[in-house]
Amino acid sequence: MMKPHIYFNSNIDSPEEWKAALSQHFPNMQYSVGEICDDPDSVDVALVWKLPNRGLADFKNLKAVLSLGAGINQLDPARLPRHVPLARLVDDSLTQTMVEYAKAATFRYHRKFHLFERQTREARWTFVPATIARDTSVGVLGLGELGGAIAKALATEGFNVSGWSRSQKDIEGIATYCGQSGLAEMLAVSDIVINVLPLTDDTRSILNEEFFVQCKRGACLINMGRGHHLVDADLLAAIDAGQIQAATLDVATVEPLPPAHPFWMHPAILVTPHVAGISTPESASVAVAQNIRRALNGEPLAQQVNVSRGY
Ligand code: NDP
Ligand code: OXD
């Protein structure tokens, strides 16, 4: 029976819940949490949302770094030991919650709840006609595990869905694009744009003035990727200019979003506190346990990150 030594570090995930979930798979595991690890040489696997302040260099026999997130940018990949493979999280509970969030935010704009919320505060009974889903075009940035699932789910709801990725994709029922000209083509027709890209050198600040200029006038933005995809001031200017109608922002450059940030009080912006995708330890520990077994057996990890590509 495997007896891995698992090191856990996260400021947003419960170490106790993860311990309970992992001990179902490894009843005799050793489990260390937090900044100080008493027996660093015996650590086999680091399961982390963020790196501890000291990094992972003390763990001389580390066999794998497993991210508690689908994204890995928060791990500061430049500080990771280069010879140790890194895997990201892919999990049904995470995918399902991301899909639910995307659907909720899309339907809110499609059925104009964002306008009715404002009218309610103003005690204003103004009829705004409904349109049907096929008349609303949704463009999804990123067609990986999450973006692909979101695009398919929205297409199943009847929306006119397109998607953009680095390599050309072929997904039934979705118009797919890649490259800068593909992006421009997609943005020109999208009523709602959903960002679910990973944060890399190529995608940092992608949601900027130049991007908003290419959007259909009055488009709504849903940012479920990372805060650093968005240039905050450019969004505010695009909303002021009427180019972007409204935005739903689940992620921020600084989290928690500071109290004085202009997004909080903006009538066209809805902020949610990085809750779009939530993985439960019970569900996510299945894939994590498989990767721990692979690491201990010296096998390649599933969902291994290409660190030079950034995702
Ligand atoms: P994947 O790696 O499965 O997919 C990434 C997608 O983005 C791929 O389709 C990829 O293209 C595309 N892409 C990457 N770089 C570029 C680029 N330069 N230009 C165009 N397309 C690009 O990631 P996931 O779907 O699992 O996760 C995506 C992101 O979602 C995470 O990195 C994280 O930032 C965010 N996230 C947010 C959460 C939240 O709660 N708000 C929760 C979970 C994740 P290709 O297919 O060609 O490689
Ligand atoms: C993730 C996240 O990347 O929760 O999984 O943001």
Short mmCIF file of C-alpha atoms and ligand atoms in Angstrom, two decimals, residues 49 69-74 88-90 94-95 97-98 101 141-148 164-169 177-180 195-203 206 223-226 229 250-251 255 274-278 303 309-311, ligand 1:
data_model
loop_
_atom_site.label_atom_id
_atom_site.label_comp_id
_atom_site.label_asym_id
_atom_site.label_seq_id
_atom_site.Cartn_x
_atom_site.Cartn_y
_atom_site.Cartn_z
CA TRP A 49 -2.81 26.65 -4.62
CA GLY A 69 -6.44 25.17 -9.43
CA ALA A 70 -7.06 24.71 -13.14
CA GLY A 71 -4.95 27.82 -13.63
CA ILE A 72 -1.32 27.73 -12.52
CA ASN A 73 -0.20 31.37 -12.80
CA GLN A 74 -0.82 31.95 -9.07
CA ARG A 88 -3.14 21.36 -13.06
CA LEU A 89 -6.56 20.42 -11.74
CA VAL A 90 -9.22 19.05 -14.04
CA LEU A 94 -14.94 22.50 -11.12
CA THR A 95 -16.18 22.18 -14.70
CA THR A 97 -19.64 25.04 -11.42
CA MET A 98 -17.86 27.02 -14.15
CA TYR A 101 -21.70 30.40 -13.57
CA LEU A 141 -12.24 33.03 -25.33
CA GLY A 142 -10.50 29.73 -24.60
CA LEU A 143 -11.85 26.36 -25.75
CA GLY A 144 -10.03 24.04 -23.33
CA GLU A 145 -11.51 21.91 -20.55
CA LEU A 146 -13.61 24.77 -19.21
CA GLY A 147 -14.17 27.01 -22.23
CA GLY A 148 -15.08 23.97 -24.33
CA TRP A 164 -11.50 31.27 -29.95
CA SER A 165 -8.40 29.25 -29.10
CA ARG A 166 -4.70 29.15 -29.90
CA SER A 167 -4.98 26.15 -32.23
CA GLN A 168 -7.92 25.70 -34.59
CA LYS A 169 -10.69 23.52 -33.12
CA TYR A 177 -11.70 30.79 -34.62
CA CYS A 178 -8.00 31.26 -33.95
CA GLY A 179 -5.43 33.98 -34.62
CA GLN A 180 -5.87 37.75 -34.45
CA ASN A 195 -13.15 35.02 -21.07
CA VAL A 196 -11.91 31.67 -19.80
CA LEU A 197 -8.31 31.82 -21.02
CA PRO A 198 -5.30 30.88 -18.90
CA LEU A 199 -3.08 33.79 -17.84
CA THR A 200 0.15 33.61 -19.87
CA ASP A 201 2.60 36.09 -21.38
CA ASP A 202 0.43 36.05 -24.52
CA THR A 203 -2.91 36.61 -22.81
CA ILE A 206 -5.74 40.91 -23.60
CA ASN A 223 -14.42 37.60 -17.11
CA MET A 224 -13.98 34.19 -15.51
CA GLY A 225 -10.27 33.86 -16.32
CA ARG A 226 -7.87 35.96 -14.30
CA HIS A 229 -6.40 39.51 -18.37
CA ASP A 250 -15.28 37.05 -11.09
CA VAL A 251 -11.56 37.75 -10.86
CA GLU A 255 -8.02 39.78 -4.65
CA HIS A 274 -13.70 34.44 -7.45
CA VAL A 275 -16.45 31.89 -7.01
CA ALA A 276 -17.11 30.82 -10.60
CA GLY A 277 -15.37 27.46 -10.29
CA ILE A 278 -15.42 25.58 -7.02
CA GLN A 303 -2.92 17.15 -17.07
CA ARG A 309 3.79 27.61 -22.93
CA GLY A 310 2.31 28.80 -19.62
CA TYR A 311 -0.71 26.49 -19.39
P1 NDP B 1 -7.10 24.66 -20.69
O1 NDP B 1 -5.63 24.65 -20.65
O2 NDP B 1 -7.83 23.36 -20.78
O3 NDP B 1 -7.61 25.55 -21.92
C1 NDP B 1 -7.04 26.77 -22.25
C2 NDP B 1 -7.63 27.26 -23.56
O4 NDP B 1 -7.13 28.58 -23.83
C3 NDP B 1 -7.24 26.38 -24.75
O5 NDP B 1 -8.31 26.27 -25.65
C4 NDP B 1 -6.09 27.17 -25.38
O6 NDP B 1 -5.94 26.97 -26.77
C5 NDP B 1 -6.56 28.59 -25.13
N1 NDP B 1 -5.44 29.53 -25.21
C6 NDP B 1 -4.32 29.54 -24.45
N2 NDP B 1 -3.51 30.55 -24.83
C7 NDP B 1 -4.13 31.16 -25.87
C8 NDP B 1 -3.79 32.25 -26.72
N3 NDP B 1 -2.64 32.91 -26.58
N4 NDP B 1 -4.67 32.59 -27.69
C9 NDP B 1 -5.83 31.93 -27.84
N5 NDP B 1 -6.21 30.89 -27.07
C10 NDP B 1 -5.36 30.51 -26.10
O7 NDP B 1 -7.57 25.49 -19.41
P2 NDP B 1 -8.97 25.39 -18.61
O8 NDP B 1 -10.07 25.52 -19.58
O9 NDP B 1 -8.96 24.22 -17.69
O10 NDP B 1 -8.85 26.70 -17.68
C11 NDP B 1 -8.81 27.98 -18.27
C12 NDP B 1 -8.62 29.05 -17.21
O11 NDP B 1 -9.81 29.28 -16.49
C13 NDP B 1 -7.61 28.76 -16.10
O12 NDP B 1 -6.28 28.90 -16.55
C14 NDP B 1 -7.98 29.82 -15.08
O13 NDP B 1 -7.31 31.03 -15.40
C15 NDP B 1 -9.48 30.01 -15.31
N6 NDP B 1 -10.26 29.48 -14.18
C16 NDP B 1 -11.01 30.35 -13.43
C17 NDP B 1 -11.77 29.90 -12.39
C18 NDP B 1 -12.62 30.82 -11.59
O14 NDP B 1 -13.16 30.42 -10.56
N7 NDP B 1 -12.83 32.03 -12.02
C19 NDP B 1 -11.81 28.47 -12.02
C20 NDP B 1 -11.01 27.63 -12.88
C21 NDP B 1 -10.25 28.13 -13.90
P3 NDP B 1 -5.49 25.52 -27.36
O15 NDP B 1 -6.71 24.65 -27.15
O16 NDP B 1 -5.22 25.76 -28.77
O17 NDP B 1 -4.31 25.07 -26.52
#
